[in-house]
Short mmCIF file of C-alpha atoms in Angstrom, two decimals:
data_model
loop_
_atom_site.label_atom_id
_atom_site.label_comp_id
_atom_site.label_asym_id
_atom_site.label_seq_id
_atom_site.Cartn_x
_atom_site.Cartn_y
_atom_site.Cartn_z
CA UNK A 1 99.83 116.27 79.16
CA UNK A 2 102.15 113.68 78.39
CA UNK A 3 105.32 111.88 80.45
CA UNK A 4 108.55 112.76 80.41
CA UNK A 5 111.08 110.30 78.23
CA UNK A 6 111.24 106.83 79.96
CA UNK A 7 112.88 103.85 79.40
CA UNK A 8 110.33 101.17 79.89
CA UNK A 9 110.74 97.18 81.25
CA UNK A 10 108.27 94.48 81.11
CA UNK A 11 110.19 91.42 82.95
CA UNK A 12 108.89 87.99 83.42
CA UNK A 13 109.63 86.83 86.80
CA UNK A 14 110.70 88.01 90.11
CA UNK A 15 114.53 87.80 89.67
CA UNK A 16 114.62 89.81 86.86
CA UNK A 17 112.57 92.32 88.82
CA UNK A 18 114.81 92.40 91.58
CA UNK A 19 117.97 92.30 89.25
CA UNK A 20 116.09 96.07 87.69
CA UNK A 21 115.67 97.36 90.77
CA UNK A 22 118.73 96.44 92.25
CA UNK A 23 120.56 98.37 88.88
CA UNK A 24 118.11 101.27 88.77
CA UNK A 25 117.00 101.84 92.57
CA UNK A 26 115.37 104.59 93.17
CA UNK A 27 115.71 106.34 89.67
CA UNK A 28 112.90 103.51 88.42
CA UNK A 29 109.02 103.27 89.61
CA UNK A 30 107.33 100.46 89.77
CA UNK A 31 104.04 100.30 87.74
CA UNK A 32 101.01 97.77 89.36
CA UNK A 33 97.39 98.97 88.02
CA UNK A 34 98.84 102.52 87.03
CA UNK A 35 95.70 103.97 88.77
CA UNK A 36 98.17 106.36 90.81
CA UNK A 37 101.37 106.40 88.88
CA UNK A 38 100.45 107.05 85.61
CA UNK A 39 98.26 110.22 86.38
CA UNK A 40 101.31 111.81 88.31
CA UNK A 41 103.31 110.81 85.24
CA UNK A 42 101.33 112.64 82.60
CA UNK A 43 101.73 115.71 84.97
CA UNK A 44 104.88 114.95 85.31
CA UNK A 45 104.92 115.03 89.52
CA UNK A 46 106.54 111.72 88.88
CA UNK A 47 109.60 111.68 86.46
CA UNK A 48 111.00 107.84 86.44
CA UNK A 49 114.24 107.29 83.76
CA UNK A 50 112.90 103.93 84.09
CA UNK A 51 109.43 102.20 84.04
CA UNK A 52 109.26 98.54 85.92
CA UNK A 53 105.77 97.21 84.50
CA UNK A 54 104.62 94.58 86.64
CA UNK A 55 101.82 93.01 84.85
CA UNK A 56 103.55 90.22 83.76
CA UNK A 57 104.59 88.48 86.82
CA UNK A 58 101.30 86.49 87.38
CA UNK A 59 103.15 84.88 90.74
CA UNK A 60 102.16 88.03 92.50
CA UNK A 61 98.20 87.54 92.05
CA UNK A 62 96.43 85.30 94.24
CA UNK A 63 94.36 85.07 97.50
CA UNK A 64 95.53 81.97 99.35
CA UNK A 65 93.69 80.72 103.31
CA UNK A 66 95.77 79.78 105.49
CA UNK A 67 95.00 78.51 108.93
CA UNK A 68 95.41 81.98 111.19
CA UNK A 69 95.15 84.44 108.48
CA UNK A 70 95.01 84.81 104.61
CA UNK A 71 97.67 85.63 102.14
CA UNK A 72 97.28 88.01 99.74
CA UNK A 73 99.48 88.34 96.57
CA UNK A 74 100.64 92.12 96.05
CA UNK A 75 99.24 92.29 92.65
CA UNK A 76 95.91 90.75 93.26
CA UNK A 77 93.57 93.14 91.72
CA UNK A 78 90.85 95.89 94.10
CA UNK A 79 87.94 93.89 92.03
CA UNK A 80 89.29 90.10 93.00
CA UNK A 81 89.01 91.01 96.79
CA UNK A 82 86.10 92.50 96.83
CA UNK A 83 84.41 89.64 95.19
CA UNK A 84 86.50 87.02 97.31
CA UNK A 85 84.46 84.96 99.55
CA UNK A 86 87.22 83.72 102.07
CA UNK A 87 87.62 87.91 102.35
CA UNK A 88 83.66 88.10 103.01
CA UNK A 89 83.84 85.63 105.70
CA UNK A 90 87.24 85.52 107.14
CA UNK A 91 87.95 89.68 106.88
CA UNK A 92 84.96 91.64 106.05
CA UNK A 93 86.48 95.14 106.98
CA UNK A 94 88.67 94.53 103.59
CA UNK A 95 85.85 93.78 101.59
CA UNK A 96 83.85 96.71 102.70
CA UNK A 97 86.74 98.88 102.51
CA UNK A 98 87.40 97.82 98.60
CA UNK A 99 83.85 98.58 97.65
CA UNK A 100 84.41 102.38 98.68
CA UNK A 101 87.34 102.97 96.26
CA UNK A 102 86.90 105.21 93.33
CA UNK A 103 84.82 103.14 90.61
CA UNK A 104 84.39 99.94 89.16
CA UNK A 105 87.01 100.58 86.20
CA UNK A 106 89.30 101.88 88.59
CA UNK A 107 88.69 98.34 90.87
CA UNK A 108 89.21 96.18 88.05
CA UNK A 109 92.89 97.64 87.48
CA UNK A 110 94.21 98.83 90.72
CA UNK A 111 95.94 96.23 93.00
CA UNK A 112 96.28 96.03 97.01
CA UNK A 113 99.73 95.90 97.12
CA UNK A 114 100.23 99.26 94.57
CA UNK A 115 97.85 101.28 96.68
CA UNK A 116 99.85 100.18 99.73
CA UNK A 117 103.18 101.19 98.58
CA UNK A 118 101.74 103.90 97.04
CA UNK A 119 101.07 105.16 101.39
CA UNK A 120 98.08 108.42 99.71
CA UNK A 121 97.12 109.29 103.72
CA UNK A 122 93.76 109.68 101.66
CA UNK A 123 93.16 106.01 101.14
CA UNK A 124 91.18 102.94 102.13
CA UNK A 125 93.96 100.37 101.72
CA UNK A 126 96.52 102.13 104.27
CA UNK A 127 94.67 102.49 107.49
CA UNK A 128 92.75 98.92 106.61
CA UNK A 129 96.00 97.47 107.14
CA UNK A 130 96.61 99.44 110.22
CA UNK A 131 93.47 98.08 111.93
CA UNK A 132 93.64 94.67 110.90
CA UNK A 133 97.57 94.79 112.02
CA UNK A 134 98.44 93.37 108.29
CA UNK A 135 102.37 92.35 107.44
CA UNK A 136 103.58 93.36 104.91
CA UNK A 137 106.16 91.05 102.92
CA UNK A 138 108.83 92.63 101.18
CA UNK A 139 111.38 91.19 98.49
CA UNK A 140 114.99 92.05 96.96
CA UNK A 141 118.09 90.52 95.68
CA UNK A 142 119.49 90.09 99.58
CA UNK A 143 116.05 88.39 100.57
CA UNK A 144 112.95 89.08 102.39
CA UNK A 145 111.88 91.02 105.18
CA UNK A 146 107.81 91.29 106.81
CA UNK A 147 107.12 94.64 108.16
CA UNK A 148 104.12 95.24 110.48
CA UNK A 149 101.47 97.94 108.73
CA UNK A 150 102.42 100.17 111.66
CA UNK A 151 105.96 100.23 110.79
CA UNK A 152 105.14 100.99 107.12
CA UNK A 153 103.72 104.24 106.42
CA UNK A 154 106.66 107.14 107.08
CA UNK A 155 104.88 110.19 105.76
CA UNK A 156 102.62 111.04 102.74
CA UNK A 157 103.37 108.40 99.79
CA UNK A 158 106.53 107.20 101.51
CA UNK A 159 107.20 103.89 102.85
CA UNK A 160 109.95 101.91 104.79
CA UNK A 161 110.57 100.10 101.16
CA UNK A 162 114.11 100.77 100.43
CA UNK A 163 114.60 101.68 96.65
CA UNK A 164 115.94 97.91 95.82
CA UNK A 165 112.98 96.10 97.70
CA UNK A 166 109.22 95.03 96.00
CA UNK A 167 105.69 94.57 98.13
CA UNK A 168 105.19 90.95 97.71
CA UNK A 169 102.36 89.17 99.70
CA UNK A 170 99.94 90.79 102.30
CA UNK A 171 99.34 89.00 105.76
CA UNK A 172 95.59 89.80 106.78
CA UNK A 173 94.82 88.36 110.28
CA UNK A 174 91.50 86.46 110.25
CA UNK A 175 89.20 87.83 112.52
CA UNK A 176 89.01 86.21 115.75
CA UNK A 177 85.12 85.47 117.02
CA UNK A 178 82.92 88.20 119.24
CA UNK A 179 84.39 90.67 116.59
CA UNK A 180 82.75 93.40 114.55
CA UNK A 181 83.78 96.35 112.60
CA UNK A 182 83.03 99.31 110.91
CA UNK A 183 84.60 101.23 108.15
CA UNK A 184 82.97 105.28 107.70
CA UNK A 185 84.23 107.70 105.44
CA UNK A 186 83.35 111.56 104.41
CA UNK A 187 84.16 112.07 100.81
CA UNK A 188 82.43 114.85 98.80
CA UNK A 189 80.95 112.26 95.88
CA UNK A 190 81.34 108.68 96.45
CA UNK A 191 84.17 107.28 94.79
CA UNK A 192 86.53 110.47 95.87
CA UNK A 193 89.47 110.49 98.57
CA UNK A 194 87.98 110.71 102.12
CA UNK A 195 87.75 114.47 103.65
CA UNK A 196 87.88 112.08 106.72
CA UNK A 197 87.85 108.30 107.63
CA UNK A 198 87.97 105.53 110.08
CA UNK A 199 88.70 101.88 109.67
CA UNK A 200 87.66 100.27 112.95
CA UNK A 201 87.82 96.43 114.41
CA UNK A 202 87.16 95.15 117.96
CA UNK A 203 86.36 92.09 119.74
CA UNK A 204 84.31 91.74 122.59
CA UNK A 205 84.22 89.09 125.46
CA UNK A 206 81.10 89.06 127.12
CA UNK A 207 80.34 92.66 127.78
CA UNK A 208 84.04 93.39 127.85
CA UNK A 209 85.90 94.76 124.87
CA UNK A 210 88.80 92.69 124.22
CA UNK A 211 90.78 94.50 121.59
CA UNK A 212 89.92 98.05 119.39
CA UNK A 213 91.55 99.60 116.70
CA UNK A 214 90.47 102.70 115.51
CA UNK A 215 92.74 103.55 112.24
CA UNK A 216 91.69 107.05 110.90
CA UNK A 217 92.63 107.96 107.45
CA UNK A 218 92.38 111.87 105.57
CA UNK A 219 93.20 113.88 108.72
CA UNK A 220 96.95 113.75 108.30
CA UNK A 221 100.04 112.36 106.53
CA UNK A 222 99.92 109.26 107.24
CA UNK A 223 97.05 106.43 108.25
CA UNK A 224 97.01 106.76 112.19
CA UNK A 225 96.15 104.17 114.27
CA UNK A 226 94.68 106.76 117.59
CA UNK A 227 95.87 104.58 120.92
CA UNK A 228 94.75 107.17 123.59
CA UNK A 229 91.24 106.42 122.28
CA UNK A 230 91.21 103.20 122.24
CA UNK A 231 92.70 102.70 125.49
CA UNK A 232 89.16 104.75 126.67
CA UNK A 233 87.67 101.99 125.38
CA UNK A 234 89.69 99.06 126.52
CA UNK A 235 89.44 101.17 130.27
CA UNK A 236 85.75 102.11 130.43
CA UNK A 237 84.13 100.04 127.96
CA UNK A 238 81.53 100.44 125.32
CA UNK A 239 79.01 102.80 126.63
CA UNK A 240 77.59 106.49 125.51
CA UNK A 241 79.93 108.19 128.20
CA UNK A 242 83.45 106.20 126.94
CA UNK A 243 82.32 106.45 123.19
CA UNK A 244 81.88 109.89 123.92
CA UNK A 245 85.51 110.60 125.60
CA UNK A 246 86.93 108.48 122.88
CA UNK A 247 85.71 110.67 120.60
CA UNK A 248 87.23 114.04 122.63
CA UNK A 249 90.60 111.41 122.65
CA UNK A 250 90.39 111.61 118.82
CA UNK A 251 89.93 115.30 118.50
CA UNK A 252 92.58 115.82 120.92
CA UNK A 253 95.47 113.56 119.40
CA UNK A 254 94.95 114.54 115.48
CA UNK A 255 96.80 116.88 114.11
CA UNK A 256 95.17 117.49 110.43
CA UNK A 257 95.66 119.99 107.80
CA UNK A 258 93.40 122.08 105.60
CA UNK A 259 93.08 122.26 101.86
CA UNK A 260 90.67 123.33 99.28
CA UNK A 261 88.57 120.74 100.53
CA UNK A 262 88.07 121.01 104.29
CA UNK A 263 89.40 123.00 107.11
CA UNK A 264 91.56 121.61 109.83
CA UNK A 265 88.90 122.42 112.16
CA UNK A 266 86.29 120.65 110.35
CA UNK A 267 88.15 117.49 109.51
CA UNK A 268 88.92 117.43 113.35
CA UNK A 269 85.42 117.97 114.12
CA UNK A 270 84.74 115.15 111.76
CA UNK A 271 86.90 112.58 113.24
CA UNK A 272 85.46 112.67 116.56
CA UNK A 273 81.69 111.88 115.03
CA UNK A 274 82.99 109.31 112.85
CA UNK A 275 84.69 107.65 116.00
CA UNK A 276 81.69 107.71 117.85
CA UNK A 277 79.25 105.94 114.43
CA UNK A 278 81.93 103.63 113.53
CA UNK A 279 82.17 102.55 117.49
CA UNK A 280 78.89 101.85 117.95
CA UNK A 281 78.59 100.51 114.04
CA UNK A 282 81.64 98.00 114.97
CA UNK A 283 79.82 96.86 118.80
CA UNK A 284 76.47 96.44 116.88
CA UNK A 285 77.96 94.13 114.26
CA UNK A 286 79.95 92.22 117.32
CA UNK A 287 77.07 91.43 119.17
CA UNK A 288 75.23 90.00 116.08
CA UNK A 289 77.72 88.36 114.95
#
């Protein structure tokens, strides 16, 4: 199939960006790698009168280290963070994460910050920046505002970006020492949307567990950070009998949904054994680390 009619932009710089946006609002779409977008455009799910490519402001690609954390530009490509050593060493969850999206072509276009805005409950991206507590900087003609990744994702493929505003730069935490993580997902072919997935991060001190953050992603609407699990673990610990409860905690707090591809029972049923790999994935990789 083809798009409907569109009237199509390809601006230079930022102000002329936020001078379209501010004109068009939410009658315009944003186009990053297209990877999303353009699909729901040829079936026309997505009807846009007008077409902001993005491709052309170059300001928006880079991967920049900065002493607590490290910047990442909103159009910075899937392919340039995967291959990124200061991601390797500084956020490895991101790395790993990239890796498990789609396929190489699809890598090489795609960008962090379109996936983001783009909020598919079905993706890496999203409940990455839920576990790593990511900010998430956001531009228009009346300024600039950071949101926290929790604060972000509103329901399936909405966000708290107002029609006028553009993703801008990513703030990724750097992983503090004593950490490890683990990132698990049940697709039915690698390189599909997740049936079910967890993005998880914690830091031990000594045989304590300092912070957790288990971020599941396919069992609902939106990315979900589960708290009453990881308050098992920040309460009893990382042993068979609290990885076990957190699991139950998971089961218990999800609310997913069925489709052609997996039952709501099953994708619940899922969650809870991919809590209880991931945890003991993410403790392993602390203690060697």
């Amino acid at each position: 199939m083809k798009p409907a009619s569109f009237k199509y932009f390809y601006p230079k710089d930022l102000p002329e960006v936020f001078s379209l946006l501010e004109k068009y609002g939410s009658r315009a779409r944003l186009l990053a790698g297209g990877q999303s977008l353009v699909p729901l455009m040829n079936f026309r799910l997505s009807r846009p009168d007008f077409l902001v490519d993005l491709n052309g402001i170059s300001e928006l690609s880079f991967i920049r280290n900065k002493s607590s954390n490290i910047e990442i530009g909103a159009m910075t490509r899937a392919r340039a963070i995967e291959g990124d050593h200061l991601i390797g060493l500084h956020v490895p969850m991101l790395r790993i994460a990239t890796t498990q999206i789609a396929h190489l072509p699809i890598r090489s276009r795609g960008t962090i910050g379109g996936s983001l805005a783009n909020a598919d409950p079905a993706a890496e991206y999203p409940a990455v920046a839920l576990a790593l507590n990511m900010d998430l900087v956001v531009q228009s003609v009346g300024g600039e505002r950071r949101i926290a990744a929790k604060d972000f994702f509103l329901d399936s493929l909405t966000t708290a970006l107002a029609p006028n505003e553009l993703l801008t730069k990513i703030i990724v935490p750097k992983i503090p020492k004593g950490s490890g993580f683990a990132l698990i997902e049940i697709a039915r072919r690698r390189g599909d949307f997740a049936i079910a997935g967890v993005a998880t991060q914690l830091t031990l001190s000594g045989k304590n567990v300092k912070t957790v953050s288990l971020a599941f992603f396919g069992v609902g609407p939106v990315p979900t950070r589960l708290v009453a699990a990881e308050r098992v673990i920040l309460r009893d610990g990382i042993n068979d009998k609290a990885i076990k409860a957190a699991a139950s905690a998971v089961e218990d707090e999800i609310d997913p949904i069925g489709d052609l591809h997996a039952t709501a029972e099953y994708r619940r049923r899922l969650a809870g054994v991919i809590c209880k790999r991931a945890l003991k994935q993410a403790v392993s990789n602390a203690r060697n680390a």
